[in-house]
């Protein structure tokens, strides 16, 4: 082994490294020189058989050659990687004008939105929100509202009883009237709105076992039927539009006297008469009346000094009306495709 031999090797490996066409070629060449059985490695092993003087010289030259090889292959490898990256980037197209991907956002359920619309109307009229328990004492749900044990109204509202005879899933939000009166403790005016879930043993195209109601109650000195009509007409116009008409029909509820139901003009035919309204041009949206003296008394108020009106309406019916939905059950199937239709449309501009 001498300098000439080393120069030859150097040329050889340089040629190989420069001509390598792939990373695999390059690694094979590197292995051929620097691998465990490689030429340089072999030559280093052979050093021990040389006489000491020669060993020093050849050893130094070999070390230099090894350094050279390490550096050569490293740089060629880096070069090759850089080239690969560059051609990959050149081949890649990137269109800055493509629209981004929109994340899917959630939205409020039509029933929630309708409840909030109703709350908003009444909050602006000076009402405050009141809540009661969903599991209710029979006394609050029935007796205090003038519905005694043998009263036919108890059959009208087929109830879910929790423990007989004491507790029941409330069948309406009306018991919150009594709880509110107790909480106000004879203070005036009482002007509350009580939204919440109610439960009945019902399940068909127009009834579900759990639904939402909003209860309203106003008590003060000299509250009259005119206050009731004015308040509820205002609500109807706010929610359904100024061109809507309302009418009040005599009705019966044990907790009001007199009692009336409010109808609004049918949305499907605009009052002309159609299948939806059974040809009458009107659909019922709520029950109401002047609070029965006994109910006032049950809440701690003196019917000789104060009077009040109350009303109760179903939120789903109103939601169907506002959003133009024709089957109550669609509201509770949690079909995202169906529900997401109501992202911006409320059936009324500005809402
Ligand atoms: N509680 C009645 C129901 O569930 C609705 C109702 C009617 C509430 C008349 C009232 C009212 O406050 O005055 O059908």
Short mmCIF file of C-alpha atoms and ligand atoms in Angstrom, two decimals:
data_model
loop_
_atom_site.label_atom_id
_atom_site.label_comp_id
_atom_site.label_asym_id
_atom_site.label_seq_id
_atom_site.Cartn_x
_atom_site.Cartn_y
_atom_site.Cartn_z
CA UNK A 1 0.00 0.00 0.00
CA UNK A 2 1.38 3.37 -0.93
CA UNK A 3 0.33 6.91 -1.83
CA UNK A 4 -0.39 6.00 -5.41
CA UNK A 5 -2.73 3.27 -4.40
CA UNK A 6 -4.55 5.69 -2.09
CA UNK A 7 -4.91 8.25 -4.88
CA UNK A 8 -6.35 5.60 -7.10
CA UNK A 9 -8.88 4.62 -4.43
CA UNK A 10 -9.73 8.24 -3.89
CA UNK A 11 -10.49 8.76 -7.58
CA UNK A 12 -12.44 5.55 -7.72
CA UNK A 13 -14.69 6.36 -4.78
CA UNK A 14 -15.18 9.92 -5.95
CA UNK A 15 -16.31 8.69 -9.35
CA UNK A 16 -18.68 6.20 -7.75
CA UNK A 17 -20.17 8.79 -5.42
CA UNK A 18 -20.64 11.36 -8.18
CA UNK A 19 -22.18 8.86 -10.57
CA UNK A 20 -24.57 7.29 -8.09
CA UNK A 21 -28.08 7.66 -9.44
CA UNK A 22 -29.99 6.92 -6.32
CA UNK A 23 -29.63 6.98 -2.59
CA UNK A 24 -29.42 3.18 -2.69
CA UNK A 25 -26.50 3.31 -5.16
CA UNK A 26 -24.77 5.83 -2.95
CA UNK A 27 -25.26 3.77 0.18
CA UNK A 28 -23.97 0.67 -1.60
CA UNK A 29 -20.81 2.54 -2.62
CA UNK A 30 -20.35 3.88 0.88
CA UNK A 31 -20.67 0.37 2.22
CA UNK A 32 -18.12 -0.92 -0.26
CA UNK A 33 -15.51 1.48 1.14
CA UNK A 34 -16.46 2.07 4.72
CA UNK A 35 -18.60 -0.94 5.67
CA UNK A 36 -17.39 -3.67 8.01
CA UNK A 37 -15.87 -5.57 5.11
CA UNK A 38 -15.12 -2.40 3.14
CA UNK A 39 -11.83 -1.64 1.37
CA UNK A 40 -10.69 1.07 3.81
CA UNK A 41 -11.75 -0.94 6.84
CA UNK A 42 -9.84 -3.94 5.50
CA UNK A 43 -6.73 -1.87 4.85
CA UNK A 44 -6.84 -0.53 8.42
CA UNK A 45 -7.05 -4.03 9.78
CA UNK A 46 -3.97 -4.94 7.71
CA UNK A 47 -1.88 -2.15 9.30
CA UNK A 48 -0.75 -4.33 12.19
CA UNK A 49 1.23 -6.56 9.85
CA UNK A 50 3.38 -3.64 8.66
CA UNK A 51 6.70 -2.70 10.21
CA UNK A 52 6.33 0.10 12.72
CA UNK A 53 7.78 2.96 10.61
CA UNK A 54 5.70 2.15 7.58
CA UNK A 55 2.67 1.60 9.76
CA UNK A 56 2.81 5.23 10.94
CA UNK A 57 2.94 6.70 7.45
CA UNK A 58 0.37 4.40 5.92
CA UNK A 59 -1.82 4.73 9.01
CA UNK A 60 -1.92 8.49 8.69
CA UNK A 61 -2.68 8.29 4.97
CA UNK A 62 -5.40 5.75 5.59
CA UNK A 63 -6.96 7.96 8.26
CA UNK A 64 -6.97 10.86 5.87
CA UNK A 65 -8.55 8.69 3.19
CA UNK A 66 -11.22 7.55 5.66
CA UNK A 67 -12.02 11.15 6.63
CA UNK A 68 -12.22 12.03 2.98
CA UNK A 69 -14.60 9.12 2.30
CA UNK A 70 -16.85 9.96 5.24
CA UNK A 71 -17.12 13.56 4.12
CA UNK A 72 -17.58 12.64 0.46
CA UNK A 73 -20.50 10.28 1.06
CA UNK A 74 -22.11 12.58 3.58
CA UNK A 75 -22.09 15.53 1.22
CA UNK A 76 -23.28 13.49 -1.77
CA UNK A 77 -26.13 12.11 0.33
CA UNK A 78 -27.20 15.58 1.47
CA UNK A 79 -27.02 16.81 -2.07
CA UNK A 80 -29.20 14.01 -3.30
CA UNK A 81 -31.81 14.62 -0.61
CA UNK A 82 -31.88 18.31 -1.43
CA UNK A 83 -32.38 17.55 -5.09
CA UNK A 84 -35.23 15.17 -4.32
CA UNK A 85 -36.92 17.78 -2.13
CA UNK A 86 -36.50 20.48 -4.76
CA UNK A 87 -38.05 18.41 -7.52
CA UNK A 88 -40.88 17.36 -5.19
CA UNK A 89 -41.66 21.01 -4.43
CA UNK A 90 -41.41 21.94 -8.10
CA UNK A 91 -43.89 19.23 -9.05
CA UNK A 92 -46.33 20.26 -6.30
CA UNK A 93 -49.01 22.81 -7.13
CA UNK A 94 -50.49 25.00 -4.43
CA UNK A 95 -53.59 27.02 -5.22
CA UNK A 96 -53.86 29.96 -2.85
CA UNK A 97 -57.25 30.91 -4.28
CA UNK A 98 -59.04 27.70 -3.19
CA UNK A 99 -61.64 28.38 -0.47
CA UNK A 100 -60.82 27.04 3.01
CA UNK A 101 -62.73 24.28 4.76
CA UNK A 102 -65.46 25.56 7.06
CA UNK A 103 -65.65 23.85 10.44
CA UNK A 104 -69.13 22.47 11.15
CA UNK A 105 -70.75 24.65 13.75
CA UNK A 106 -73.58 23.74 16.05
CA UNK A 107 -76.87 25.57 16.13
CA UNK A 108 -79.72 26.09 18.52
CA UNK A 109 -82.73 23.81 18.26
CA UNK A 110 -85.91 25.44 16.85
CA UNK A 111 -87.66 24.76 20.17
CA UNK A 112 -84.90 26.55 22.09
CA UNK A 113 -84.98 29.45 19.67
CA UNK A 114 -88.74 29.76 19.93
CA UNK A 115 -88.59 29.63 23.72
CA UNK A 116 -86.01 32.42 23.68
CA UNK A 117 -88.13 34.49 21.29
CA UNK A 118 -91.11 34.21 23.65
CA UNK A 119 -88.93 35.01 26.67
CA UNK A 120 -87.52 38.02 24.87
CA UNK A 121 -90.97 39.46 24.08
CA UNK A 122 -92.11 39.16 27.70
CA UNK A 123 -88.84 40.32 29.25
CA UNK A 124 -89.26 43.50 27.22
CA UNK A 125 -92.74 43.88 28.71
CA UNK A 126 -91.30 43.75 32.22
CA UNK A 127 -91.86 40.07 33.07
CA UNK A 128 -89.20 38.06 34.90
CA UNK A 129 -88.42 34.39 34.45
CA UNK A 130 -89.56 31.88 37.04
CA UNK A 131 -88.83 28.16 37.30
CA UNK A 132 -90.40 25.23 39.11
CA UNK A 133 -89.55 21.54 39.57
CA UNK A 134 -90.34 18.97 36.87
CA UNK A 135 -91.21 16.44 39.55
CA UNK A 136 -94.08 18.22 41.25
CA UNK A 137 -96.27 17.69 44.30
CA UNK A 138 -99.80 16.76 43.35
CA UNK A 139 -100.99 19.69 45.39
CA UNK A 140 -99.18 22.23 43.19
CA UNK A 141 -99.97 20.42 39.95
CA UNK A 142 -103.68 19.88 40.70
CA UNK A 143 -105.31 20.90 44.01
CA UNK A 144 -103.87 24.39 44.28
CA UNK A 145 -104.99 25.02 40.70
CA UNK A 146 -108.55 24.13 41.58
CA UNK A 147 -108.33 20.64 40.09
CA UNK A 148 -109.60 18.36 42.90
CA UNK A 149 -109.00 14.60 42.94
CA UNK A 150 -112.30 13.72 41.28
CA UNK A 151 -112.21 16.55 38.77
CA UNK A 152 -112.58 15.51 35.10
CA UNK A 153 -109.54 17.67 34.23
CA UNK A 154 -107.35 15.05 35.88
CA UNK A 155 -108.50 12.54 33.29
CA UNK A 156 -107.96 15.07 30.54
CA UNK A 157 -104.32 15.19 31.49
CA UNK A 158 -103.16 11.61 31.74
CA UNK A 159 -100.26 11.91 34.13
CA UNK A 160 -96.99 10.13 34.91
CA UNK A 161 -97.11 9.48 38.64
CA UNK A 162 -93.80 9.06 40.50
CA UNK A 163 -95.00 7.84 43.88
CA UNK A 164 -98.72 7.56 44.32
CA UNK A 165 -100.46 9.54 45.57
CA UNK A 166 -97.92 12.24 46.22
CA UNK A 167 -95.73 13.17 43.30
CA UNK A 168 -96.17 13.51 39.57
CA UNK A 169 -94.18 14.66 36.54
CA UNK A 170 -95.81 18.04 36.10
CA UNK A 171 -98.46 17.93 33.39
CA UNK A 172 -98.28 21.66 32.75
CA UNK A 173 -96.29 24.72 33.85
CA UNK A 174 -99.28 26.12 35.75
CA UNK A 175 -97.99 24.91 39.17
CA UNK A 176 -95.22 27.52 38.82
CA UNK A 177 -98.02 30.11 39.22
CA UNK A 178 -98.60 28.90 42.78
CA UNK A 179 -94.90 28.62 43.58
CA UNK A 180 -94.29 32.12 42.24
CA UNK A 181 -97.15 33.57 44.32
CA UNK A 182 -95.72 31.91 47.42
CA UNK A 183 -92.26 33.21 46.67
CA UNK A 184 -93.54 36.76 46.05
CA UNK A 185 -95.31 36.43 49.38
CA UNK A 186 -98.13 38.94 48.68
CA UNK A 187 -95.76 41.42 47.01
CA UNK A 188 -97.06 43.24 43.92
CA UNK A 189 -96.95 43.26 41.00
CA UNK A 190 -96.39 39.63 40.12
CA UNK A 191 -95.37 39.53 36.47
CA UNK A 192 -93.72 36.23 35.66
CA UNK A 193 -93.03 33.97 32.73
CA UNK A 194 -92.30 30.30 33.46
CA UNK A 195 -90.90 28.21 30.60
CA UNK A 196 -90.20 24.51 31.07
CA UNK A 197 -90.70 20.85 30.27
CA UNK A 198 -94.03 19.16 30.90
CA UNK A 199 -95.03 15.49 30.64
CA UNK A 200 -98.15 13.63 29.54
CA UNK A 201 -99.01 10.09 28.58
CA UNK A 202 -99.44 10.93 24.92
CA UNK A 203 -97.62 9.86 21.78
CA UNK A 204 -98.95 10.38 18.26
CA UNK A 205 -98.54 12.68 15.25
CA UNK A 206 -99.57 15.74 17.21
CA UNK A 207 -98.52 14.77 20.77
CA UNK A 208 -95.24 13.72 22.41
CA UNK A 209 -94.83 12.58 26.05
CA UNK A 210 -92.45 15.45 26.86
CA UNK A 211 -92.88 18.94 25.52
CA UNK A 212 -92.37 22.57 26.46
CA UNK A 213 -94.81 25.12 27.75
CA UNK A 214 -94.57 28.74 28.80
CA UNK A 215 -96.76 29.92 31.60
CA UNK A 216 -97.51 33.56 32.25
CA UNK A 217 -98.99 35.16 35.35
CA UNK A 218 -99.75 38.78 36.18
CA UNK A 219 -101.24 39.90 39.51
CA UNK A 220 -101.78 43.47 40.62
CA UNK A 221 -104.51 45.86 41.68
CA UNK A 222 -107.17 46.20 39.00
CA UNK A 223 -105.86 43.76 36.39
CA UNK A 224 -108.60 43.17 33.84
CA UNK A 225 -109.41 41.15 30.76
CA UNK A 226 -108.23 44.12 28.70
CA UNK A 227 -104.71 43.68 30.13
CA UNK A 228 -104.82 40.02 29.18
CA UNK A 229 -105.95 40.73 25.63
CA UNK A 230 -103.47 43.56 25.10
CA UNK A 231 -100.55 41.53 26.39
CA UNK A 232 -101.33 38.43 24.37
CA UNK A 233 -102.10 40.35 21.19
CA UNK A 234 -98.76 42.13 21.51
CA UNK A 235 -97.06 38.77 21.88
CA UNK A 236 -98.82 37.38 18.79
CA UNK A 237 -97.79 40.34 16.66
CA UNK A 238 -94.20 40.28 17.92
CA UNK A 239 -93.82 36.58 17.21
CA UNK A 240 -95.92 36.05 14.11
CA UNK A 241 -95.96 39.41 12.38
CA UNK A 242 -98.07 42.55 12.40
CA UNK A 243 -100.49 41.28 9.78
CA UNK A 244 -101.62 38.38 11.99
CA UNK A 245 -105.14 38.53 13.44
CA UNK A 246 -106.17 37.21 16.84
CA UNK A 247 -109.47 36.21 18.35
CA UNK A 248 -110.53 35.09 21.80
CA UNK A 249 -113.01 32.25 22.32
CA UNK A 250 -114.70 31.36 25.62
CA UNK A 251 -113.27 28.17 27.08
CA UNK A 252 -112.91 26.35 30.36
CA UNK A 253 -109.98 25.82 32.73
CA UNK A 254 -110.46 25.09 36.43
CA UNK A 255 -107.84 27.69 37.44
CA UNK A 256 -109.29 30.65 35.50
CA UNK A 257 -112.67 32.35 35.44
CA UNK A 258 -113.57 33.43 32.86
CA UNK A 259 -111.34 31.34 30.59
CA UNK A 260 -110.55 31.86 26.95
CA UNK A 261 -108.46 30.44 24.19
CA UNK A 262 -106.63 32.65 21.73
CA UNK A 263 -106.65 31.79 18.04
CA UNK A 264 -104.45 33.32 15.35
CA UNK A 265 -105.05 33.36 11.61
CA UNK A 266 -103.97 30.12 9.97
CA UNK A 267 -100.51 30.38 8.38
CA UNK A 268 -101.29 27.81 5.70
CA UNK A 269 -104.24 29.67 4.16
CA UNK A 270 -103.88 33.12 5.75
CA UNK A 271 -107.37 32.89 7.13
CA UNK A 272 -109.14 31.65 4.02
CA UNK A 273 -109.95 28.23 5.47
CA UNK A 274 -108.05 25.03 4.64
CA UNK A 275 -107.31 21.49 5.89
CA UNK A 276 -104.86 22.67 8.57
CA UNK A 277 -107.48 24.90 10.22
CA UNK A 278 -110.38 22.59 9.32
CA UNK A 279 -111.86 25.29 7.15
CA UNK A 280 -112.16 27.87 9.95
CA UNK A 281 -109.21 30.10 9.00
CA UNK A 282 -108.06 30.05 12.67
CA UNK A 283 -105.69 27.95 14.79
CA UNK A 284 -105.57 27.89 18.57
CA UNK A 285 -102.27 28.84 20.19
CA UNK A 286 -102.92 29.28 23.89
CA UNK A 287 -105.23 28.99 26.88
CA UNK A 288 -105.76 31.89 29.23
CA UNK A 289 -108.12 33.57 31.64
CA UNK A 290 -108.57 35.65 34.76
CA UNK A 291 -106.99 33.86 37.71
CA UNK A 292 -109.69 32.05 39.71
CA UNK A 293 -110.25 33.63 43.17
CA UNK A 294 -109.54 30.30 44.84
CA UNK A 295 -106.19 30.02 43.00
CA UNK A 296 -105.24 33.52 44.17
CA UNK A 297 -106.14 32.46 47.71
CA UNK A 298 -104.09 29.26 47.38
CA UNK A 299 -101.10 31.42 46.46
CA UNK A 300 -101.65 33.67 49.48
CA UNK A 301 -103.29 36.62 47.67
CA UNK A 302 -106.64 38.24 48.58
CA UNK A 303 -109.04 38.10 45.59
CA UNK A 304 -110.98 41.04 47.04
CA UNK A 305 -107.94 43.30 46.79
CA UNK A 306 -106.09 42.05 43.71
CA UNK A 307 -106.82 40.35 40.43
CA UNK A 308 -104.74 38.67 37.78
CA UNK A 309 -104.57 36.94 34.45
CA UNK A 310 -102.71 33.84 33.38
CA UNK A 311 -101.95 32.01 30.19
CA UNK A 312 -100.19 28.89 29.00
CA UNK A 313 -98.89 28.03 25.56
CA UNK A 314 -97.11 25.12 23.92
CA UNK A 315 -93.70 26.02 22.51
CA UNK A 316 -93.56 23.22 19.93
CA UNK A 317 -96.80 24.35 18.29
CA UNK A 318 -95.43 27.85 18.10
CA UNK A 319 -92.07 26.62 16.78
CA UNK A 320 -93.87 24.64 14.06
CA UNK A 321 -95.75 27.76 13.13
CA UNK A 322 -92.71 30.04 13.13
CA UNK A 323 -90.40 27.63 11.29
CA UNK A 324 -93.01 26.11 9.01
CA UNK A 325 -92.70 22.53 10.28
CA UNK A 326 -95.74 20.31 9.75
CA UNK A 327 -95.01 17.26 11.91
CA UNK A 328 -94.38 17.64 15.64
CA UNK A 329 -92.25 14.47 15.77
CA UNK A 330 -89.65 15.94 13.39
CA UNK A 331 -88.58 18.22 16.22
CA UNK A 332 -87.52 15.29 18.38
CA UNK A 333 -85.80 12.92 15.96
CA UNK A 334 -82.45 14.72 16.23
CA UNK A 335 -81.92 14.47 12.51
CA UNK A 336 -79.09 16.97 11.97
CA UNK A 337 -79.84 17.30 8.30
CA UNK A 338 -83.41 18.30 9.09
CA UNK A 339 -82.51 20.58 11.98
CA UNK A 340 -79.68 22.38 10.17
CA UNK A 341 -82.19 23.72 7.65
CA UNK A 342 -83.22 26.21 10.28
CA UNK A 343 -79.76 27.79 10.55
CA UNK A 344 -80.93 31.20 9.42
CA UNK A 345 -84.53 30.80 8.35
CA UNK A 346 -87.15 31.65 10.92
CA UNK A 347 -90.08 32.22 8.62
CA UNK A 348 -90.00 35.87 9.47
CA UNK A 349 -87.50 38.45 8.26
CA UNK A 350 -85.53 40.10 11.02
CA UNK A 351 -85.71 37.18 13.45
N1 LIG B 1 -102.33 24.59 31.87
C1 LIG B 1 -103.08 24.58 30.66
C2 LIG B 1 -102.72 23.35 29.84
O1 LIG B 1 -101.74 22.75 30.09
C3 LIG B 1 -102.79 25.80 29.85
C4 LIG B 1 -103.34 27.03 30.49
C5 LIG B 1 -104.64 27.45 30.24
C6 LIG B 1 -102.56 27.77 31.35
C7 LIG B 1 -105.15 28.58 30.81
C8 LIG B 1 -103.07 28.92 31.96
C9 LIG B 1 -104.37 29.30 31.66
O2 LIG B 1 -102.35 29.66 32.78
O3 LIG B 1 -104.87 30.44 32.23
O4 LIG B 1 -103.42 23.01 28.93
#
